[in-house]
Amino acid sequence: EFRRVLFRSGNTIGTIADFTQSGQVRVPGQLVVGAGASFAGVSTFTGTTQTQQLSVSGVSTFNDVVNLNITNISNSLTFTNNSDIYLKDNGVINFGDSNDLQIFHNSSVSVIRDGGTGGLLIDSDNEIKLAKNGTGSDTLAIFTPDGSVELYYDNSKKFETLGAGATVTGTTFTNNLNV
């Protein structure tokens, strides 16, 4: 069974909504919900959709640009339940009013780009380790707060700063050495 809700304004008759037997509601114009609404199953919205609060459980698919104008709250976007953010190649995460910091992958290289005023600060109370192979097993460098800097070649430590100087493991080459 199919039901249609109509409106009349003078001599004009128009459709407000169509209700189908399968439970679908089609609204050709603007749908304004006052206190709140609950949608179960697959809900499809085309055009501009504005909401004060949107709670979604399950998978949501957005096929175009999604603008989140987050104001008058703590200026945060929270993902729960160990959620991930996936961007395809060349998708960029921008930080700052002028895209001062960008993180992206362009199918051949991953990039952290600082283009703003000031420098890029990596801050840690613990050691900072640069490694490769995805597991951290092939060390490139280790920076220890208030301690040494270690540089590695093919996962073998070759240079380490010490309180009294530095230690070099292996052969050193220099054009001029003054002792």
Coordinates of C-alpha atoms in Angstrom, one line a residue:
E1 CA 0.0 0.0 0.0
F2 CA 1.2 3.4 -0.9
R3 CA 0.2 6.7 0.9
R4 CA 0.9 10.2 -0.1
V5 CA 0.6 13.2 2.1
L6 CA -0.4 16.3 0.1
F7 CA -0.6 20.0 0.9
R8 CA -2.8 22.7 -0.7
S9 CA -1.9 26.3 -0.9
G10 CA -4.7 28.2 -2.8
N11 CA -5.0 26.3 -6.1
T12 CA -1.6 24.6 -5.8
I13 CA -1.4 21.0 -4.6
G14 CA 2.0 19.5 -3.8
T15 CA 3.5 16.4 -2.2
I16 CA 4.8 16.6 1.3
A17 CA 5.9 13.0 1.6
D18 CA 5.3 9.5 0.2
F19 CA 5.1 6.5 2.5
T20 CA 5.6 3.1 0.9
Q21 CA 4.5 -0.3 2.3
S22 CA 8.2 -1.3 2.6
G23 CA 8.6 1.5 5.2
Q24 CA 10.3 4.0 2.9
V25 CA 9.6 7.7 3.3
R26 CA 10.3 10.0 0.4
V27 CA 10.4 13.8 1.0
P28 CA 10.9 15.8 -2.2
G29 CA 11.5 19.1 -0.4
Q30 CA 13.1 20.1 2.8
L31 CA 12.7 17.9 5.9
V32 CA 12.9 19.7 9.2
V33 CA 12.9 17.7 12.4
G34 CA 12.3 19.6 15.6
A35 CA 13.2 17.7 18.7
G36 CA 15.0 14.7 17.1
A37 CA 14.7 11.8 14.9
S38 CA 15.7 8.2 14.8
F39 CA 16.5 6.4 11.5
A40 CA 16.9 2.6 11.4
G41 CA 18.3 0.6 8.5
V42 CA 19.7 2.4 5.5
S43 CA 19.1 6.1 5.3
T44 CA 19.9 8.1 2.2
F45 CA 20.2 11.8 2.2
T46 CA 21.0 13.9 -0.9
G47 CA 21.6 17.6 -1.1
T48 CA 22.5 19.6 2.0
T49 CA 21.8 18.1 5.3
Q50 CA 22.2 20.2 8.5
T51 CA 22.0 18.8 12.0
Q52 CA 22.6 20.0 15.5
Q53 CA 23.7 16.6 16.6
L54 CA 24.1 13.4 14.7
S55 CA 24.6 10.0 16.3
V56 CA 25.3 7.1 14.0
S57 CA 25.8 3.5 14.9
G58 CA 27.1 1.2 12.1
V59 CA 28.7 2.2 8.9
S60 CA 28.2 5.7 7.3
T61 CA 29.2 6.4 3.8
F62 CA 29.7 9.9 2.5
N63 CA 30.1 10.3 -1.2
D64 CA 31.2 13.9 -1.4
V65 CA 32.8 16.6 0.7
V66 CA 31.9 16.5 4.4
N67 CA 32.3 19.8 6.2
L68 CA 32.3 19.8 10.0
N69 CA 31.9 23.3 11.3
I70 CA 32.7 22.6 14.9
T71 CA 32.0 25.7 16.9
N72 CA 30.8 26.5 20.4
I73 CA 32.1 23.2 21.7
S74 CA 35.6 22.0 22.7
N75 CA 36.7 22.1 19.0
S76 CA 37.3 18.4 18.8
L77 CA 36.2 15.4 16.8
T78 CA 36.2 12.2 18.7
F79 CA 36.4 8.7 17.3
T80 CA 35.6 5.9 19.8
N81 CA 35.9 2.1 19.8
N82 CA 39.4 2.1 18.3
S83 CA 38.2 3.8 15.2
D84 CA 40.6 4.4 12.3
I85 CA 40.8 7.1 9.7
Y86 CA 41.5 5.9 6.2
L87 CA 42.6 8.2 3.4
K88 CA 43.4 7.1 -0.1
D89 CA 46.6 8.0 -1.8
N90 CA 47.1 11.8 -2.1
G91 CA 44.5 12.4 0.7
V92 CA 45.9 15.1 3.0
I93 CA 45.3 15.8 6.7
N94 CA 45.8 19.5 7.2
F95 CA 46.4 21.3 10.5
G96 CA 46.3 25.0 11.1
D97 CA 44.5 27.9 9.5
S98 CA 46.9 28.0 6.6
N99 CA 47.6 24.2 6.3
D100 CA 50.7 24.8 8.3
L101 CA 51.2 21.0 8.9
Q102 CA 50.3 18.3 6.4
I103 CA 50.5 14.5 6.6
F104 CA 49.9 12.5 3.5
H105 CA 50.9 9.6 1.3
N106 CA 51.2 10.0 -2.4
S107 CA 51.5 6.3 -3.4
S108 CA 55.3 6.4 -3.4
V109 CA 56.4 8.3 -0.3
S110 CA 54.8 9.2 3.1
V111 CA 55.3 12.9 4.0
I112 CA 55.0 15.0 7.1
R113 CA 55.4 18.6 5.9
D114 CA 55.8 21.7 8.1
G115 CA 55.1 24.8 6.1
G116 CA 54.1 27.2 8.9
T117 CA 56.0 29.7 10.9
G118 CA 58.4 28.2 13.5
G119 CA 59.8 24.8 13.2
L120 CA 58.6 21.2 13.6
L121 CA 58.9 20.0 17.2
I122 CA 58.9 16.3 18.1
D123 CA 58.6 16.3 21.9
S124 CA 58.9 13.3 24.1
D125 CA 59.8 12.5 27.7
N126 CA 61.2 9.2 26.5
E127 CA 63.6 8.2 23.7
I128 CA 62.7 8.9 20.1
K129 CA 63.5 6.0 17.8
L130 CA 63.6 6.2 14.0
A131 CA 63.3 2.8 12.4
K132 CA 62.1 1.1 9.2
N133 CA 60.5 -2.2 8.2
G134 CA 57.2 -1.4 9.9
T135 CA 58.2 -3.3 13.1
G136 CA 60.9 -1.0 14.4
S137 CA 63.4 -3.8 14.2
D138 CA 65.8 -2.0 11.9
T139 CA 67.0 1.0 13.8
L140 CA 68.1 4.2 12.0
A141 CA 68.6 6.6 15.0
I142 CA 67.8 6.8 18.7
F143 CA 67.6 10.2 20.6
T144 CA 67.6 9.9 24.4
P145 CA 66.5 12.9 26.5
D146 CA 69.5 14.3 28.4
G147 CA 71.6 11.5 27.0
S148 CA 73.1 10.1 23.8
V149 CA 72.3 10.3 20.2
E150 CA 72.9 7.1 18.3
L151 CA 73.2 6.8 14.5
Y152 CA 73.0 3.4 12.8
Y153 CA 74.0 2.0 9.4
D154 CA 72.2 -1.2 8.4
N155 CA 71.0 -1.7 12.0
S156 CA 74.5 -1.4 13.4
K157 CA 75.4 1.5 15.7
K158 CA 78.2 3.6 14.1
F159 CA 78.1 6.8 16.0
E160 CA 77.1 7.7 19.6
T161 CA 77.4 11.0 21.5
L162 CA 78.7 10.8 25.1
G163 CA 79.0 13.2 27.9
A164 CA 82.7 13.6 27.1
G165 CA 82.5 13.5 23.3
A166 CA 81.5 10.8 20.8
T167 CA 82.3 7.3 19.9
V168 CA 82.7 6.1 16.3
T169 CA 82.6 2.4 15.5
G170 CA 84.4 1.4 12.3
T171 CA 86.6 3.4 10.0
T172 CA 86.4 7.2 9.7
F173 CA 87.4 9.2 6.7
T174 CA 88.4 12.9 6.9
N175 CA 90.2 15.4 4.6
N176 CA 91.8 17.2 7.6
L177 CA 92.1 16.2 11.2
N178 CA 93.4 18.4 13.9
V179 CA 94.0 16.8 17.3

